């Protein structure tokens, strides 16, 4: 059961990393405007970049936990 939870966390992290990466890429290429994600003093590129960073962190946590359990 616990292994399945960490597999899900890993898959979610990879998915969020891909979404954030392609969002940044398309925003920087001008396909869509990143200002729609801006709120307060935070620029839109920071919000989309935060999605990619959160995905990287979730993926790393998932892989670490799976490796820890396998030992």
mmCIF file of N, CA and C in Angstrom:
data_model
loop_
_atom_site.group_PDB
_atom_site.id
_atom_site.type_symbol
_atom_site.label_atom_id
_atom_site.label_comp_id
_atom_site.label_asym_id
_atom_site.label_seq_id
_atom_site.Cartn_x
_atom_site.Cartn_y
_atom_site.Cartn_z
ATOM 1 N N UNK A 1 0.822 -1.195 0.000
ATOM 2 C CA UNK A 1 0.000 0.000 0.000
ATOM 3 C C UNK A 1 0.864 1.257 0.000
ATOM 4 N N UNK A 2 1.864 1.276 0.859
ATOM 5 C CA UNK A 2 2.732 2.447 0.960
ATOM 6 C C UNK A 2 3.550 2.643 -0.316
ATOM 7 N N UNK A 3 3.944 1.528 -0.932
ATOM 8 C CA UNK A 3 4.708 1.612 -2.181
ATOM 9 C C UNK A 3 3.850 2.242 -3.271
ATOM 10 N N UNK A 4 2.567 1.904 -3.323
ATOM 11 C CA UNK A 4 1.677 2.478 -4.326
ATOM 12 C C UNK A 4 1.495 3.979 -4.123
ATOM 13 N N UNK A 5 1.465 4.412 -2.887
ATOM 14 C CA UNK A 5 1.348 5.848 -2.607
ATOM 15 C C UNK A 5 2.577 6.590 -3.124
ATOM 16 N N UNK A 6 3.750 6.026 -2.887
ATOM 17 C CA UNK A 6 4.968 6.693 -3.354
ATOM 18 C C UNK A 6 5.116 6.612 -4.868
ATOM 19 N N UNK A 7 4.598 5.556 -5.479
ATOM 20 C CA UNK A 7 4.584 5.501 -6.949
ATOM 21 C C UNK A 7 3.684 6.600 -7.507
ATOM 22 N N UNK A 8 2.548 6.817 -6.841
ATOM 23 C CA UNK A 8 1.647 7.884 -7.271
ATOM 24 C C UNK A 8 2.299 9.252 -7.100
ATOM 25 N N UNK A 9 2.977 9.463 -5.984
ATOM 26 C CA UNK A 9 3.664 10.738 -5.746
ATOM 27 C C UNK A 9 4.741 10.963 -6.800
ATOM 28 N N UNK A 10 5.462 9.910 -7.154
ATOM 29 C CA UNK A 10 6.492 10.018 -8.178
ATOM 30 C C UNK A 10 5.875 10.357 -9.530
ATOM 31 N N UNK A 11 4.805 9.665 -9.895
ATOM 32 C CA UNK A 11 4.144 9.928 -11.176
ATOM 33 C C UNK A 11 3.562 11.341 -11.216
ATOM 34 N N UNK A 12 2.987 11.776 -10.106
ATOM 35 C CA UNK A 12 2.451 13.136 -10.031
ATOM 36 C C UNK A 12 3.569 14.165 -10.183
ATOM 37 N N UNK A 13 4.707 13.883 -9.555
ATOM 38 C CA UNK A 13 5.843 14.790 -9.676
ATOM 39 C C UNK A 13 6.349 14.892 -11.102
ATOM 40 N N UNK A 14 6.443 13.770 -11.789
ATOM 41 C CA UNK A 14 6.894 13.781 -13.176
ATOM 42 C C UNK A 14 5.886 14.525 -14.051
ATOM 43 N N UNK A 15 4.599 14.306 -13.794
ATOM 44 C CA UNK A 15 3.559 14.994 -14.560
ATOM 45 C C UNK A 15 3.622 16.502 -14.349
ATOM 46 N N UNK A 16 3.748 16.934 -13.094
ATOM 47 C CA UNK A 16 3.818 18.375 -12.812
ATOM 48 C C UNK A 16 5.082 19.000 -13.402
ATOM 49 N N UNK A 17 6.178 18.267 -13.381
ATOM 50 C CA UNK A 17 7.407 18.776 -13.981
ATOM 51 C C UNK A 17 7.225 18.977 -15.478
ATOM 52 N N UNK A 18 6.599 18.014 -16.135
ATOM 53 C CA UNK A 18 6.371 18.129 -17.577
ATOM 54 C C UNK A 18 5.415 19.278 -17.895
ATOM 55 N N UNK A 19 4.339 19.401 -17.124
ATOM 56 C CA UNK A 19 3.381 20.492 -17.347
ATOM 57 C C UNK A 19 4.062 21.846 -17.140
ATOM 58 N N UNK A 20 4.833 21.960 -16.074
ATOM 59 C CA UNK A 20 5.532 23.215 -15.814
ATOM 60 C C UNK A 20 6.557 23.537 -16.882
ATOM 61 N N UNK A 21 7.288 22.515 -17.322
ATOM 62 C CA UNK A 21 8.295 22.732 -18.364
ATOM 63 C C UNK A 21 7.655 23.199 -19.663
ATOM 64 N N UNK A 22 6.615 22.490 -20.106
ATOM 65 C CA UNK A 22 5.969 22.879 -21.354
ATOM 66 C C UNK A 22 5.237 24.207 -21.222
ATOM 67 N N UNK A 23 4.712 24.501 -20.032
ATOM 68 C CA UNK A 23 4.102 25.812 -19.815
ATOM 69 C C UNK A 23 5.121 26.928 -19.920
ATOM 70 N N UNK A 24 6.291 26.733 -19.328
ATOM 71 C CA UNK A 24 7.352 27.731 -19.440
ATOM 72 C C UNK A 24 7.837 27.867 -20.879
ATOM 73 N N UNK A 25 8.009 26.743 -21.542
ATOM 74 C CA UNK A 25 8.484 26.763 -22.924
ATOM 75 C C UNK A 25 7.502 27.487 -23.832
ATOM 76 N N UNK A 26 6.227 27.145 -23.735
ATOM 77 C CA UNK A 26 5.225 27.794 -24.575
ATOM 78 C C UNK A 26 5.059 29.267 -24.211
ATOM 79 N N UNK A 27 5.176 29.590 -22.940
ATOM 80 C CA UNK A 27 5.083 30.989 -22.536
ATOM 81 C C UNK A 27 6.248 31.817 -23.031
ATOM 82 N N UNK A 28 7.450 31.257 -22.966
ATOM 83 C CA UNK A 28 8.624 31.991 -23.434
ATOM 84 C C UNK A 28 8.663 32.100 -24.951
ATOM 85 N N UNK A 29 8.063 31.131 -25.650
ATOM 86 C CA UNK A 29 7.985 31.206 -27.107
ATOM 87 C C UNK A 29 6.867 32.130 -27.576
ATOM 88 N N UNK A 30 6.021 32.557 -26.661
ATOM 89 C CA UNK A 30 4.956 33.493 -26.999
ATOM 90 C C UNK A 30 3.676 32.839 -27.471
ATOM 91 N N UNK A 31 3.532 31.542 -27.263
ATOM 92 C CA UNK A 31 2.311 30.859 -27.674
ATOM 93 C C UNK A 31 1.132 31.322 -26.829
ATOM 94 N N UNK A 32 1.341 31.498 -25.533
ATOM 95 C CA UNK A 32 0.315 32.091 -24.685
ATOM 96 C C UNK A 32 0.978 33.046 -23.703
ATOM 97 N N UNK A 33 0.162 33.925 -23.153
ATOM 98 C CA UNK A 33 0.648 34.991 -22.291
ATOM 99 C C UNK A 33 0.761 34.490 -20.855
ATOM 100 N N UNK A 34 1.947 34.602 -20.276
ATOM 101 C CA UNK A 34 2.158 34.157 -18.899
ATOM 102 C C UNK A 34 1.558 35.119 -17.868
ATOM 103 N N UNK A 35 1.140 36.289 -18.302
ATOM 104 C CA UNK A 35 0.557 37.261 -17.370
ATOM 105 C C UNK A 35 -0.789 36.803 -16.816
ATOM 106 N N UNK A 36 -1.427 35.827 -17.442
ATOM 107 C CA UNK A 36 -2.712 35.354 -16.918
ATOM 108 C C UNK A 36 -2.512 34.595 -15.604
ATOM 109 N N UNK A 37 -1.283 34.141 -15.329
ATOM 110 C CA UNK A 37 -0.987 33.441 -14.086
ATOM 111 C C UNK A 37 -0.448 34.373 -13.005
ATOM 112 N N UNK A 38 -0.272 35.640 -13.322
ATOM 113 C CA UNK A 38 0.281 36.596 -12.367
ATOM 114 C C UNK A 38 -0.788 37.010 -11.351
ATOM 115 N N UNK A 39 -0.375 37.096 -10.088
ATOM 116 C CA UNK A 39 -1.258 37.635 -9.063
ATOM 117 C C UNK A 39 -0.396 38.330 -8.023
ATOM 118 N N UNK A 40 -0.903 39.424 -7.512
ATOM 119 C CA UNK A 40 -0.143 40.203 -6.536
ATOM 120 C C UNK A 40 1.156 40.719 -7.125
ATOM 121 N N UNK A 41 2.232 40.550 -6.389
ATOM 122 C CA UNK A 41 3.541 40.990 -6.861
ATOM 123 C C UNK A 41 4.308 39.882 -7.573
ATOM 124 N N UNK A 42 3.682 38.721 -7.739
ATOM 125 C CA UNK A 42 4.342 37.578 -8.358
ATOM 126 C C UNK A 42 4.082 37.572 -9.862
ATOM 127 N N UNK A 43 5.147 37.432 -10.624
ATOM 128 C CA UNK A 43 5.017 37.368 -12.076
ATOM 129 C C UNK A 43 4.482 36.004 -12.485
ATOM 130 N N UNK A 44 3.868 35.939 -13.645
ATOM 131 C CA UNK A 44 3.289 34.692 -14.132
ATOM 132 C C UNK A 44 4.319 33.603 -14.351
ATOM 133 N N UNK A 45 5.523 33.994 -14.745
ATOM 134 C CA UNK A 45 6.550 32.993 -14.997
ATOM 135 C C UNK A 45 6.983 32.323 -13.697
ATOM 136 N N UNK A 46 6.899 33.044 -12.600
ATOM 137 C CA UNK A 46 7.241 32.445 -11.298
ATOM 138 C C UNK A 46 6.232 31.395 -10.891
ATOM 139 N N UNK A 47 4.972 31.649 -11.157
ATOM 140 C CA UNK A 47 3.925 30.702 -10.789
ATOM 141 C C UNK A 47 4.068 29.420 -11.600
ATOM 142 N N UNK A 48 4.273 29.545 -12.897
ATOM 143 C CA UNK A 48 4.440 28.366 -13.748
ATOM 144 C C UNK A 48 5.738 27.638 -13.395
ATOM 145 N N UNK A 49 6.788 28.384 -13.101
ATOM 146 C CA UNK A 49 8.043 27.771 -12.674
ATOM 147 C C UNK A 49 7.901 27.052 -11.347
ATOM 148 N N UNK A 50 7.060 27.568 -10.475
ATOM 149 C CA UNK A 50 6.830 26.913 -9.187
ATOM 150 C C UNK A 50 6.154 25.557 -9.357
ATOM 151 N N UNK A 51 5.323 25.427 -10.377
ATOM 152 C CA UNK A 51 4.698 24.129 -10.657
ATOM 153 C C UNK A 51 5.773 23.119 -11.045
ATOM 154 N N UNK A 52 6.706 23.536 -11.881
ATOM 155 C CA UNK A 52 7.792 22.642 -12.291
ATOM 156 C C UNK A 52 8.686 22.280 -11.100
ATOM 157 N N UNK A 53 8.983 23.226 -10.255
ATOM 158 C CA UNK A 53 9.823 22.959 -9.087
ATOM 159 C C UNK A 53 9.106 22.028 -8.107
ATOM 160 N N UNK A 54 7.816 22.252 -7.907
ATOM 161 C CA UNK A 54 7.053 21.364 -7.022
ATOM 162 C C UNK A 54 7.035 19.942 -7.578
ATOM 163 N N UNK A 55 6.938 19.816 -8.887
ATOM 164 C CA UNK A 55 6.984 18.495 -9.505
ATOM 165 C C UNK A 55 8.322 17.817 -9.298
ATOM 166 N N UNK A 56 9.396 18.565 -9.433
ATOM 167 C CA UNK A 56 10.732 18.002 -9.191
ATOM 168 C C UNK A 56 10.871 17.526 -7.753
ATOM 169 N N UNK A 57 10.376 18.319 -6.827
ATOM 170 C CA UNK A 57 10.467 17.934 -5.419
ATOM 171 C C UNK A 57 9.621 16.695 -5.109
ATOM 172 N N UNK A 58 8.414 16.637 -5.649
ATOM 173 C CA UNK A 58 7.577 15.462 -5.424
ATOM 174 C C UNK A 58 8.196 14.210 -6.032
ATOM 175 N N UNK A 59 8.751 14.343 -7.226
ATOM 176 C CA UNK A 59 9.419 13.201 -7.847
ATOM 177 C C UNK A 59 10.612 12.729 -7.042
ATOM 178 N N UNK A 60 11.381 13.660 -6.532
ATOM 179 C CA UNK A 60 12.548 13.294 -5.720
ATOM 180 C C UNK A 60 12.121 12.620 -4.421
ATOM 181 N N UNK A 61 11.074 13.123 -3.788
ATOM 182 C CA UNK A 61 10.579 12.509 -2.557
ATOM 183 C C UNK A 61 10.064 11.101 -2.842
ATOM 184 N N UNK A 62 9.334 10.936 -3.930
ATOM 185 C CA UNK A 62 8.807 9.622 -4.278
ATOM 186 C C UNK A 62 9.905 8.615 -4.559
ATOM 187 N N UNK A 63 10.921 9.017 -5.325
ATOM 188 C CA UNK A 63 12.026 8.109 -5.616
ATOM 189 C C UNK A 63 12.835 7.795 -4.364
ATOM 190 N N UNK A 64 13.034 8.801 -3.510
ATOM 191 C CA UNK A 64 13.778 8.563 -2.265
ATOM 192 C C UNK A 64 13.040 7.573 -1.374
ATOM 193 N N UNK A 65 11.735 7.761 -1.225
ATOM 194 C CA UNK A 65 10.965 6.878 -0.355
ATOM 195 C C UNK A 65 10.930 5.456 -0.907
ATOM 196 N N UNK A 66 10.796 5.315 -2.224
ATOM 197 C CA UNK A 66 10.793 3.980 -2.815
ATOM 198 C C UNK A 66 12.131 3.289 -2.600
ATOM 199 N N UNK A 67 13.219 4.031 -2.760
ATOM 200 C CA UNK A 67 14.541 3.464 -2.524
ATOM 201 C C UNK A 67 14.731 3.111 -1.046
ATOM 202 N N UNK A 68 14.220 3.948 -0.158
ATOM 203 C CA UNK A 68 14.322 3.706 1.280
ATOM 204 C C UNK A 68 13.543 2.448 1.679
ATOM 205 N N UNK A 69 12.367 2.268 1.090
ATOM 206 C CA UNK A 69 11.547 1.094 1.403
ATOM 207 C C UNK A 69 12.184 -0.175 0.846
ATOM 208 N N UNK A 70 12.797 -0.087 -0.333
ATOM 209 C CA UNK A 70 13.392 -1.276 -0.960
ATOM 210 C C UNK A 70 14.598 -1.808 -0.196
ATOM 211 N N UNK A 71 15.218 -1.009 0.646
ATOM 212 C CA UNK A 71 16.400 -1.463 1.371
ATOM 213 C C UNK A 71 16.058 -2.346 2.479
#
